[in-house]
Coordinates of C-alpha atoms in Angstrom, one line a residue:
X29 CA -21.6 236.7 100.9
X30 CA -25.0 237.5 99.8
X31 CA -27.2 235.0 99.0
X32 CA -30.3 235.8 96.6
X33 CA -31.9 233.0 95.8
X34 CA -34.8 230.8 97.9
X35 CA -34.9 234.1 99.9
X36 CA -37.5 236.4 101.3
X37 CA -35.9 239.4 100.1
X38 CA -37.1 242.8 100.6
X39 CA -35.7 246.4 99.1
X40 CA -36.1 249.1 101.0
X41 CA -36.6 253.0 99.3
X42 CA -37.6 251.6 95.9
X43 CA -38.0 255.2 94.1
X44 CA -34.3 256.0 94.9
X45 CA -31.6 255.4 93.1
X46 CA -30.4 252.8 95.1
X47 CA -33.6 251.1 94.9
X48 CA -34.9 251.3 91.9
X49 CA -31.6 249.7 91.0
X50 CA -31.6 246.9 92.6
X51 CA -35.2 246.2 91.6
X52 CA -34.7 246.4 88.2
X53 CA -31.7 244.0 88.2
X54 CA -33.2 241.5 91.0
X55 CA -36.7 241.4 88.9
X56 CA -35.8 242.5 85.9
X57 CA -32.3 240.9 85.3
X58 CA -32.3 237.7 87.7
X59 CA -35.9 237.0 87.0
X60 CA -36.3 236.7 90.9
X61 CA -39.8 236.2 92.3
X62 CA -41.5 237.8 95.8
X63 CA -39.3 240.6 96.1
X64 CA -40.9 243.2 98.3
X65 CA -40.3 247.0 97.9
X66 CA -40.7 249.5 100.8
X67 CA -41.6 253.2 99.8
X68 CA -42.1 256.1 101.6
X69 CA -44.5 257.7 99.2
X70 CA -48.1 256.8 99.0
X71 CA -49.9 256.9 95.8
X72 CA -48.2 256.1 92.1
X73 CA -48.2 260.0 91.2
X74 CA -45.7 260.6 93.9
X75 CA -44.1 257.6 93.5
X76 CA -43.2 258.7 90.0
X77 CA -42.4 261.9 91.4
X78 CA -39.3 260.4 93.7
X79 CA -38.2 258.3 91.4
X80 CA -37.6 261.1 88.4
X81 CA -36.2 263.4 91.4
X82 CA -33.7 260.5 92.3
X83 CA -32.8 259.0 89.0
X84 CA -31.1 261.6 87.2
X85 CA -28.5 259.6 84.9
X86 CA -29.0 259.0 81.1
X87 CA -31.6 262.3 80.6
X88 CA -35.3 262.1 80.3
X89 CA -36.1 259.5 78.1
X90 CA -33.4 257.2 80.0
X91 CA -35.4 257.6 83.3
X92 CA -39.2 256.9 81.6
X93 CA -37.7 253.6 80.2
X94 CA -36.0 252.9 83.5
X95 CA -39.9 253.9 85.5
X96 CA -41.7 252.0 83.0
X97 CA -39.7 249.0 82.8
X98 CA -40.0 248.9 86.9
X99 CA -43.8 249.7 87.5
X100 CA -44.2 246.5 84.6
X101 CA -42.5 243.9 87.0
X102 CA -43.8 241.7 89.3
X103 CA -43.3 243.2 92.4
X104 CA -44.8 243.7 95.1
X105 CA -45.1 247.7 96.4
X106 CA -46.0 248.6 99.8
X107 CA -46.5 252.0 99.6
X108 CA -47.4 254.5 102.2
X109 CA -49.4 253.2 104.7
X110 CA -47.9 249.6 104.1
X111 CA -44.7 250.8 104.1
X112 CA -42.6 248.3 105.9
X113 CA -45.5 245.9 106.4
X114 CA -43.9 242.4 106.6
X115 CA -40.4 243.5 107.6
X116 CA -40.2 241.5 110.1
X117 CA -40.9 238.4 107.9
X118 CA -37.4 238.7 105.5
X119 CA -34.8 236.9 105.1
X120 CA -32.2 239.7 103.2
X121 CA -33.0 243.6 103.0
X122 CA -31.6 245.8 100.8
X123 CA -32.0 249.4 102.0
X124 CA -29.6 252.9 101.2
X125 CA -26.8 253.8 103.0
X126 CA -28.4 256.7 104.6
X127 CA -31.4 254.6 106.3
X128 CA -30.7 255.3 109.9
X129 CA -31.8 259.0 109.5
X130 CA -35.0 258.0 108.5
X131 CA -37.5 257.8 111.6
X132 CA -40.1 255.5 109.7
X133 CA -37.1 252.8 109.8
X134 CA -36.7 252.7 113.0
X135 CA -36.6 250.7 115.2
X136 CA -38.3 248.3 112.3
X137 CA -35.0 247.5 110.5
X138 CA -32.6 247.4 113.9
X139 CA -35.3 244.3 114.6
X140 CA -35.6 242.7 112.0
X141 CA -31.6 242.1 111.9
X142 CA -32.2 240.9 115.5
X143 CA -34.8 238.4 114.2
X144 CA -32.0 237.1 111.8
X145 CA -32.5 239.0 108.4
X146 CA -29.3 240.1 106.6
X147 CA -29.1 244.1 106.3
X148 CA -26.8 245.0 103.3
X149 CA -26.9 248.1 100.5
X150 CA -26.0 248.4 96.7
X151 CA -22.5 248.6 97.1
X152 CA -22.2 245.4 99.5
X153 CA -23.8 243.3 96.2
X154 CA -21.7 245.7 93.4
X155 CA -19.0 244.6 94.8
X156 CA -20.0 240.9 94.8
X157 CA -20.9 241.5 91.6
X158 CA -17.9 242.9 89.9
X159 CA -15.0 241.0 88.3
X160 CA -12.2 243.4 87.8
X161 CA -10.5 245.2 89.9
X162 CA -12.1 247.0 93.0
X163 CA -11.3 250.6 94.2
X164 CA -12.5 252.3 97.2
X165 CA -11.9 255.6 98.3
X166 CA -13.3 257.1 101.2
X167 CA -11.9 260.3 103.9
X168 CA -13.1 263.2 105.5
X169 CA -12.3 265.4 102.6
X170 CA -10.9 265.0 99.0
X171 CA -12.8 261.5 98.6
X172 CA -14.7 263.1 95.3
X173 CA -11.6 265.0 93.9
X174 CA -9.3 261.9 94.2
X175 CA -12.0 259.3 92.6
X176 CA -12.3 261.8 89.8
X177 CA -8.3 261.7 89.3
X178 CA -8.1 258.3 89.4
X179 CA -10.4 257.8 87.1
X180 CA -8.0 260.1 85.1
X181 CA -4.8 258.4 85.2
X182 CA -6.6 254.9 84.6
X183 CA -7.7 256.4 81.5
X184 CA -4.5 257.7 80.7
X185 CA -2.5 254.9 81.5
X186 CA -4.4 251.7 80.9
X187 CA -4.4 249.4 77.6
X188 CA -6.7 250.4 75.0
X189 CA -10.0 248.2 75.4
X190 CA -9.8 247.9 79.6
X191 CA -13.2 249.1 80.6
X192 CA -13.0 251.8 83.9
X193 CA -16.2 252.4 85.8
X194 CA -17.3 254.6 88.1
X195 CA -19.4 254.4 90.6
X196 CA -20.5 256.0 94.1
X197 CA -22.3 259.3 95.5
X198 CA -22.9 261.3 92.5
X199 CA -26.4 259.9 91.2
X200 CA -25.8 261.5 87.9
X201 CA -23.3 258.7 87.0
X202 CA -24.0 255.7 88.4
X203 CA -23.2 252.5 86.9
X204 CA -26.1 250.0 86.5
X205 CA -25.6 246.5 88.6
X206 CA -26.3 244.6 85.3
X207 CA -23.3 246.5 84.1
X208 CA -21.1 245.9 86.9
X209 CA -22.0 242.2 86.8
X210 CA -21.2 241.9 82.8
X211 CA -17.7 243.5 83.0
X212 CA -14.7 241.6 81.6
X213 CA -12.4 240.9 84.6
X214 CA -9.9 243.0 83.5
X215 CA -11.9 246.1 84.0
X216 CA -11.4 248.3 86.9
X217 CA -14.0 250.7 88.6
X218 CA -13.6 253.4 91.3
X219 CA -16.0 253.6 94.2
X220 CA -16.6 256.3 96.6
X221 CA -17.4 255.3 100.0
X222 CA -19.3 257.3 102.2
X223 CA -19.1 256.8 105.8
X224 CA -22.9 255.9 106.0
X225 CA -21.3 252.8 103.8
X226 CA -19.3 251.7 106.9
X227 CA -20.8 252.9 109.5
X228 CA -22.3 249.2 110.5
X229 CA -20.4 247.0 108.2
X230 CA -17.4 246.0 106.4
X231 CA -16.8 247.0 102.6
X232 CA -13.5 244.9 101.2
X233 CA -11.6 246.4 97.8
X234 CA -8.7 245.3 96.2
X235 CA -7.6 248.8 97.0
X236 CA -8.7 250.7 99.4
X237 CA -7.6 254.3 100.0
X238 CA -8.1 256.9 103.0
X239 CA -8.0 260.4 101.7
X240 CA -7.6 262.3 105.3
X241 CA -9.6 262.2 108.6
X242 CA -11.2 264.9 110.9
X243 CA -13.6 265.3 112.8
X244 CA -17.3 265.1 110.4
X245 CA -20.5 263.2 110.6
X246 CA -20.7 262.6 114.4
X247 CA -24.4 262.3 114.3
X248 CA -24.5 259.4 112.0
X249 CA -22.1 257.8 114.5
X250 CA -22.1 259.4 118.0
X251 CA -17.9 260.2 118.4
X252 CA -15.3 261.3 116.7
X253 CA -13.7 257.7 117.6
X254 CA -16.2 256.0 116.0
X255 CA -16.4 258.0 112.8
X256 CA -12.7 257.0 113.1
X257 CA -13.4 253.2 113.5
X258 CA -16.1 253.3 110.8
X259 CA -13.7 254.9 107.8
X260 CA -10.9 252.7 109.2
X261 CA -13.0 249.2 108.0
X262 CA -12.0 250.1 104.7
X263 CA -8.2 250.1 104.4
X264 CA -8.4 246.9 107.2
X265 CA -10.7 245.1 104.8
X266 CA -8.2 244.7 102.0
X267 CA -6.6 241.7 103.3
X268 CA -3.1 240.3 102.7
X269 CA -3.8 240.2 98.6
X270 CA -4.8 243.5 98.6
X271 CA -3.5 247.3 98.9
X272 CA -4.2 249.9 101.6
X273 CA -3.4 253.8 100.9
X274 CA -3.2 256.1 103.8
X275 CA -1.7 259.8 103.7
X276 CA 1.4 260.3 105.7
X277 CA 0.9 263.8 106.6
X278 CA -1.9 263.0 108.4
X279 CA -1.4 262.7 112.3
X280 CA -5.1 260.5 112.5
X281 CA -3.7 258.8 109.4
X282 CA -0.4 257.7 111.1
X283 CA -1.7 256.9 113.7
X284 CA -3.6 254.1 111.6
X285 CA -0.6 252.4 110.2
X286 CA 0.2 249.7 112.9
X287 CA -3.4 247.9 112.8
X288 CA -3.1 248.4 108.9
X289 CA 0.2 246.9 108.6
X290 CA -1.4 243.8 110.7
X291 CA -3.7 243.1 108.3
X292 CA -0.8 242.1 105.9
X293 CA -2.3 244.4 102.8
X294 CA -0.1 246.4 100.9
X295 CA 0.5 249.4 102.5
X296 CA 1.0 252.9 100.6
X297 CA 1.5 256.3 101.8
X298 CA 1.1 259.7 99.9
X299 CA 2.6 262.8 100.6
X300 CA 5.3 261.2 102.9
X301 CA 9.0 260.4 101.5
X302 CA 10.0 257.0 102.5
X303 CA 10.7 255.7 105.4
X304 CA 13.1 252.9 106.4
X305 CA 10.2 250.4 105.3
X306 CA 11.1 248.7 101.6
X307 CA 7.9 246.5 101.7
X308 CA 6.2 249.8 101.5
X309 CA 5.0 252.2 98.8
X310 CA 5.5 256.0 98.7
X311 CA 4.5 258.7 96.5
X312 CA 5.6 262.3 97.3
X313 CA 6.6 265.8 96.7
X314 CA 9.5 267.4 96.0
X315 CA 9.4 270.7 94.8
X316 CA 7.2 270.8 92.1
X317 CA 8.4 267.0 90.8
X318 CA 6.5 263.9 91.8
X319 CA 8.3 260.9 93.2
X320 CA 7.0 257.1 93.3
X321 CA 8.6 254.6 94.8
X322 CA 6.8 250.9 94.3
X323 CA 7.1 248.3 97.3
X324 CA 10.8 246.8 97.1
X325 CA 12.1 249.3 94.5
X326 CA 13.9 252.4 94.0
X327 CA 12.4 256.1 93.7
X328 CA 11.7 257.3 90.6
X329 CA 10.0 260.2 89.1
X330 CA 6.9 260.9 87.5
X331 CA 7.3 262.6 84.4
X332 CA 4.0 263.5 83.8
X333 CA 3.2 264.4 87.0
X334 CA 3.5 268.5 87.0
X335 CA 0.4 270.7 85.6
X336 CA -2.3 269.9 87.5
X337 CA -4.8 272.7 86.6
X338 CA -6.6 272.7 90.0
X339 CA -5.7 275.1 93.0
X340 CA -4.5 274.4 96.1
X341 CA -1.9 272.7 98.4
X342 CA -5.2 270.0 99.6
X343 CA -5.5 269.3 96.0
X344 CA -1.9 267.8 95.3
X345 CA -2.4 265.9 98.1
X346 CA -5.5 264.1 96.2
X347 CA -3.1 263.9 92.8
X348 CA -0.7 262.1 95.2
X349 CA -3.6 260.1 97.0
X350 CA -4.7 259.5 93.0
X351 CA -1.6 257.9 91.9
X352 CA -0.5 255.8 94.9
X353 CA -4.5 253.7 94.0
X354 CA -3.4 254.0 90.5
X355 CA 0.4 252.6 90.9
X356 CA -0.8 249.7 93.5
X357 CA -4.1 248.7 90.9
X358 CA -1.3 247.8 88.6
X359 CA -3.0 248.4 85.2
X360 CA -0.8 250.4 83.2
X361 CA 2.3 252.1 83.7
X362 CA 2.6 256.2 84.8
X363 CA 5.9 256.4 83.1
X364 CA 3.9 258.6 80.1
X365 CA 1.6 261.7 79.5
X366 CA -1.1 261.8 82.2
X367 CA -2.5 264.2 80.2
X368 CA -3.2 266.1 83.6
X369 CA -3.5 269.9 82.1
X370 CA -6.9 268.3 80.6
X371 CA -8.0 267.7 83.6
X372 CA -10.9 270.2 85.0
X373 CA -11.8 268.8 88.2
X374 CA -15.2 268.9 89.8
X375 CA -18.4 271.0 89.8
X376 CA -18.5 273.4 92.4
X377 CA -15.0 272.6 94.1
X378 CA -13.1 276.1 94.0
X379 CA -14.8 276.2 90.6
X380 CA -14.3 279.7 88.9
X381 CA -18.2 280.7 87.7
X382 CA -18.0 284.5 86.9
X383 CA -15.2 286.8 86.4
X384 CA -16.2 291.0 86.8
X385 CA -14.1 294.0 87.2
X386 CA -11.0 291.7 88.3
X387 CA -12.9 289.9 91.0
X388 CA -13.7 286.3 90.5
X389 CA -16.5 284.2 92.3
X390 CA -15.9 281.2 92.7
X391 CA -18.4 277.9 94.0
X392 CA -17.1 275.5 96.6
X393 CA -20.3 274.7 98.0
X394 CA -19.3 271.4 98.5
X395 CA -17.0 272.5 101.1
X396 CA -19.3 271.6 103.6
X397 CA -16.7 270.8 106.3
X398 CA -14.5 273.3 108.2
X399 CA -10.9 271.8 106.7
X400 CA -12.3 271.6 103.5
X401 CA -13.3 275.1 103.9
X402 CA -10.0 276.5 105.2
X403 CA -8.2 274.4 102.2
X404 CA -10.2 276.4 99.9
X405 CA -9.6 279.7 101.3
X406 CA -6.2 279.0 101.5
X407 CA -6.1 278.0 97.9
X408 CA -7.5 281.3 96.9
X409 CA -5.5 283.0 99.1
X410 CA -2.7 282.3 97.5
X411 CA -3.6 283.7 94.3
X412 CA -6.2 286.5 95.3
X413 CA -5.5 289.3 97.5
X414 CA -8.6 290.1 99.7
X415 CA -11.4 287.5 99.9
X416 CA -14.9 288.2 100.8
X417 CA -16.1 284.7 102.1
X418 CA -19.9 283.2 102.1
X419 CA -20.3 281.3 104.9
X420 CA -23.8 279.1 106.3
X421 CA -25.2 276.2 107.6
X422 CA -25.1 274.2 110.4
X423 CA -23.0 272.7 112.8
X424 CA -21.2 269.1 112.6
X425 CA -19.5 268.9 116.0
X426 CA -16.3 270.4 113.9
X427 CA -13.5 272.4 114.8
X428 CA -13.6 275.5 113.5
X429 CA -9.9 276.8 114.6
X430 CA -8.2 276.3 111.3
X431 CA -11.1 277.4 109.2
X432 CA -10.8 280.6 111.4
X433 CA -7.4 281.3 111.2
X434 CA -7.3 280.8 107.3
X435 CA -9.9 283.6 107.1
X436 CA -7.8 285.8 109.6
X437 CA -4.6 285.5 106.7
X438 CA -6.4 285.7 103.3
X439 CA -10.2 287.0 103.9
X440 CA -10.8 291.0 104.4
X441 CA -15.0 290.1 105.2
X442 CA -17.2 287.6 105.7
X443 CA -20.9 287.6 105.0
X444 CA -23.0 285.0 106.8
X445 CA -26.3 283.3 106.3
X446 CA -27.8 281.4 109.5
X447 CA -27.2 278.8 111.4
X448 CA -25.7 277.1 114.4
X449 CA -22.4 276.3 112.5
X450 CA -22.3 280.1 111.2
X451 CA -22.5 280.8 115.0
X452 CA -19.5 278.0 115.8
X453 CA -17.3 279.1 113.0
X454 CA -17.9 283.0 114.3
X455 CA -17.2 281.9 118.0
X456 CA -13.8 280.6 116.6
X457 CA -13.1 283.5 114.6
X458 CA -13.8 285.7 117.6
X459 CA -13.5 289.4 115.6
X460 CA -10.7 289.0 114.0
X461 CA -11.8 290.0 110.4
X462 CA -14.9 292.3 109.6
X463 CA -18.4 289.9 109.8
X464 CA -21.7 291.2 108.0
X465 CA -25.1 288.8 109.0
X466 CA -27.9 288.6 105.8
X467 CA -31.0 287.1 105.5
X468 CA -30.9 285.7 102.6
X469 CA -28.7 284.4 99.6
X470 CA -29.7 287.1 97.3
X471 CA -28.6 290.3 99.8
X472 CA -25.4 288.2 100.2
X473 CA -24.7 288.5 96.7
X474 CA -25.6 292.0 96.7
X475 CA -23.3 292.9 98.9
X476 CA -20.2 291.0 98.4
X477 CA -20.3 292.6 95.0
X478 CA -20.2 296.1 97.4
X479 CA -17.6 294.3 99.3
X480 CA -14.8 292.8 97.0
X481 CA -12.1 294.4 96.3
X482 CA -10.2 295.1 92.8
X483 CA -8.1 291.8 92.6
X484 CA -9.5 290.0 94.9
X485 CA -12.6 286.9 94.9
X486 CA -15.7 286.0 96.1
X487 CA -15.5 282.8 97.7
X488 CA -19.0 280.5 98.9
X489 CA -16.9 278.1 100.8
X490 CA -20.0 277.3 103.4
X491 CA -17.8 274.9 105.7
X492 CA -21.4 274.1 107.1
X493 CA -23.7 271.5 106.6
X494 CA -27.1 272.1 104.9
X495 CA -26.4 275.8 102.9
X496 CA -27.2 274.4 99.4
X497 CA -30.8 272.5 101.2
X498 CA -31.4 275.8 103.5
X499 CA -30.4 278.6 101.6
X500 CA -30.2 277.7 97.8
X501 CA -33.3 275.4 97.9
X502 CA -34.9 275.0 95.1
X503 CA -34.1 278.2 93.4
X504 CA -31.4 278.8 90.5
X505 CA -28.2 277.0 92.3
X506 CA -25.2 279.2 92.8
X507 CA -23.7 280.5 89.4
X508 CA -26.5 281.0 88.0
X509 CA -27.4 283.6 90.8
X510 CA -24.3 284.8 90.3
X511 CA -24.6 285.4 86.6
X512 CA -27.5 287.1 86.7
X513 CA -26.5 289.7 89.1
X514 CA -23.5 290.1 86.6
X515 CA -25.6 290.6 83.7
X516 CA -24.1 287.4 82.1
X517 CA -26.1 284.6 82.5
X518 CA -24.6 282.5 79.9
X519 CA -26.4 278.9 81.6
X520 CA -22.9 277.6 81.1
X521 CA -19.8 277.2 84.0
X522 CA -16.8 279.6 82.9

């Protein structure tokens, strides 16, 4: 429980989005006095600067009300220099869920919580906050995908006049606290969880849901076992009232299901017909129909289940993942239209940009992990013949094997940018499909236009971290590069 009032309470990274959010609804919604905010930037110019960078939702004249309504409140800014003066002195600090990774923090913050002070983010007090009904979804991969398709089918399926929020890692949506904390109880909202969320601390929904697990983020935890441990607090935080949605193809998933079961939630599993278990819900495949089967009942099919628009085998596994949260939330029924053929999934996840002479390019530059990369390729695979694949970035401690064998079956080149998980991924390949190195993203281009064949696609699957930060930048992102060596740059996704 967070307590906010009669406390020393201090927010850490006010210009961000996290922040600056929590300012404006300590300050300038609870009226609370003394609040100190930390910021890495040292004069008001650059202080502006962050903040427009960071807060991105609402457009332009949305963010100068936000940044004028914060620089009018009574708080007090340590900026630069100051930053972090009086740390030690709090009672209750609010700072983002990637603060760790940030060198000025440390070891300040670690000692402060030594000294007594309570360390908590924005989504610790969000979901204090909230009234309705609380999802979570975190995993290794799909996490985005399946948040946007539950989203989705709670729009499709819910009473007319239940309010559904979302809220998580995309800054260009986020919903205000003041929002959160005004919603009608029978609202429900969707949270993705990162695994900086968990990483020191427990975040409890009335439904939580694991996508998948492999190996990622190892330096923000140190092992595999604890990146494990870390995604795990969510579906173990759930409680006996609550619902806990694992996927039951997936070995580290499985292997999950006894401590989950002894938590007395719910428990769910998706793309896994049922078991022996009738306290236990299922969602699965067969064929192309979708089967549900509610805790204590009988299976039944979805009808509206089929023409999912998206491609890929990984993506009816987040449909599946999606309607498992949906069916346990118990909002509204999915006996009806889910209306999923209007469904266009995400911004640059296997998202078709261009289209010239036959080939198609395609952005998944958020495939910045090995099996998300080898889901993509073989997603594309499956309906292209003869891939060139854009590859970059650097390494996460990942295995590379599958990632590698995917571009064996379905890609005829690969063109790399550098970096040391280019050189992982190419030790894992080791030769076994035709590998050209460039310098930069524009030669790349260049020359997988040469390169693709009649047919075929041009895939950006990086399965790296850091290509969009080390070889996009701050140039035109992706399609627009794209469009313009077409001779169609249109400014608008295809």
């Amino acid at each position: 429980m967070i307590e906010l009032r009669d406390r020393k309470v201090h927010v850490v990274g006010a210009s961000g989005i996290e922040g600056a959010d929590l300012l404006l609804y300590l300050v300038g919604h609870l009226g609370l006095s003394g609040v100190v905010a930390h910021d890495f930037t040292a004069a008001p110019d650059a202080f502006r600067e962050s903040f427009l960078k960071a807060n991105t939702a609402g457009g332009p004249e949305t963010q100068e009300a936000r940044l004028a309504q914060l620089l009018s409140m009574p708080i007090d800014l340590r900026l630069g220099s100051r930053y972090l003066d009086g740390i030690d002195e709090a009672d209750l600090i609010f700072a983002s869920q990637n603060w760790f990774n940030y060198p000025p923090n440390l070891p300040a913050l670690p000692e402060a919580q030594q000294a007594g002070a309570q360390l908590v983010g924005i989504l610790d007090l969000a979901l204090q906050l909230f009234p309705g009904t609380r999802i979570g979804v975190t995993g290794s991969n799909g996490k985005s995908t399946t948040c946007a398709l539950t989203r989705h089918l709670l729009e499709a399926t819910t009473p007319s006049g239940v309010s559904i929020l979302s809220a998580g890692n995309d800054r260009g949506s986020q919903v205000p606290l003041v929002t959160l904390a005004q919603a009608d109880p029978s609202a429900v909202a969707v949270w993705e969880v990162s695994n900086r969320h968990l990483r020191d601390r427990t975040v409890a929904c009335d439904v939580a849901t694991l996508t998948n697990l492999s190996a990622n983020h190892i330096e923000d935890h140190g092992s595999f076992e604890d990146y494990v441990a870390a995604k795990t607090r969510l579906v173990t935080s759930a409680g006996p009232d609550g619902h806990a949605i694992l996927c039951g193809s997936d070995p580290y998933s499985r292997a999950l299901l006894p401590q989950v079961r002894a938590t007395g939630a719910t428990l769910w599993q998706f793309d896994c017909p049922p078991t022996n278990s009738s306290t236990e819900g299922f969602v699965w495949f067969e064929g192309e129909n979708v089967w549900l089967q509610y805790p204590g009942g009988e299976p039944t099919r979805v009808p509206g289940a089929s023409g999912l628009p998206l491609w890929g085998i990984h993506n009816r596994k987040n449909l599946l993942a999606a309607l498992a949260t949906v069916a346990a939330a118990q909002v509204g029924p999915l006996d009806g239209d889910l209306q999923l053929e209007r469904f266009e999934g995400l911004p640059e996840r296997l998202d078709t940009v261009a289209e010239d002479n036959g080939v198609v390019w395609i952005d998944d530059i958020q495939a910045t992990t090995a099996p998300a990369a080898a889901a993509g390729i073989e997603a594309v695979g499956r309906r292209r013949e003869g891939i060139v694949l854009l590859v970059g970035g650097e390494d996460k401690a990942m295995d590379y094997g599958g990632m590698a064998d995917a571009t064996e079956a379905h890609v005829c080149h690969v063109l790399c940018l550098p970096g040391s998980g280019t050189e992982a991924f190419l030790a894992a390949l080791n030769g076994r499909v035709p590998v050209e190195h460039t310098t930069d993203l524009e030669t790349m281009l260049i020359r997988a236009r040469e390169l693709a064949p009649a047919g075929g696609a041009v895939l950006l699957s990086p399965g790296c971290a850091f290509f969009r930060r080390d070889h996009v930048g701050s140039g035109p992102p992706f399609p627009v590069r794209v469009r313009q060596l077409l001779g169609s740059d249109t400014g608008e996704r295809e």
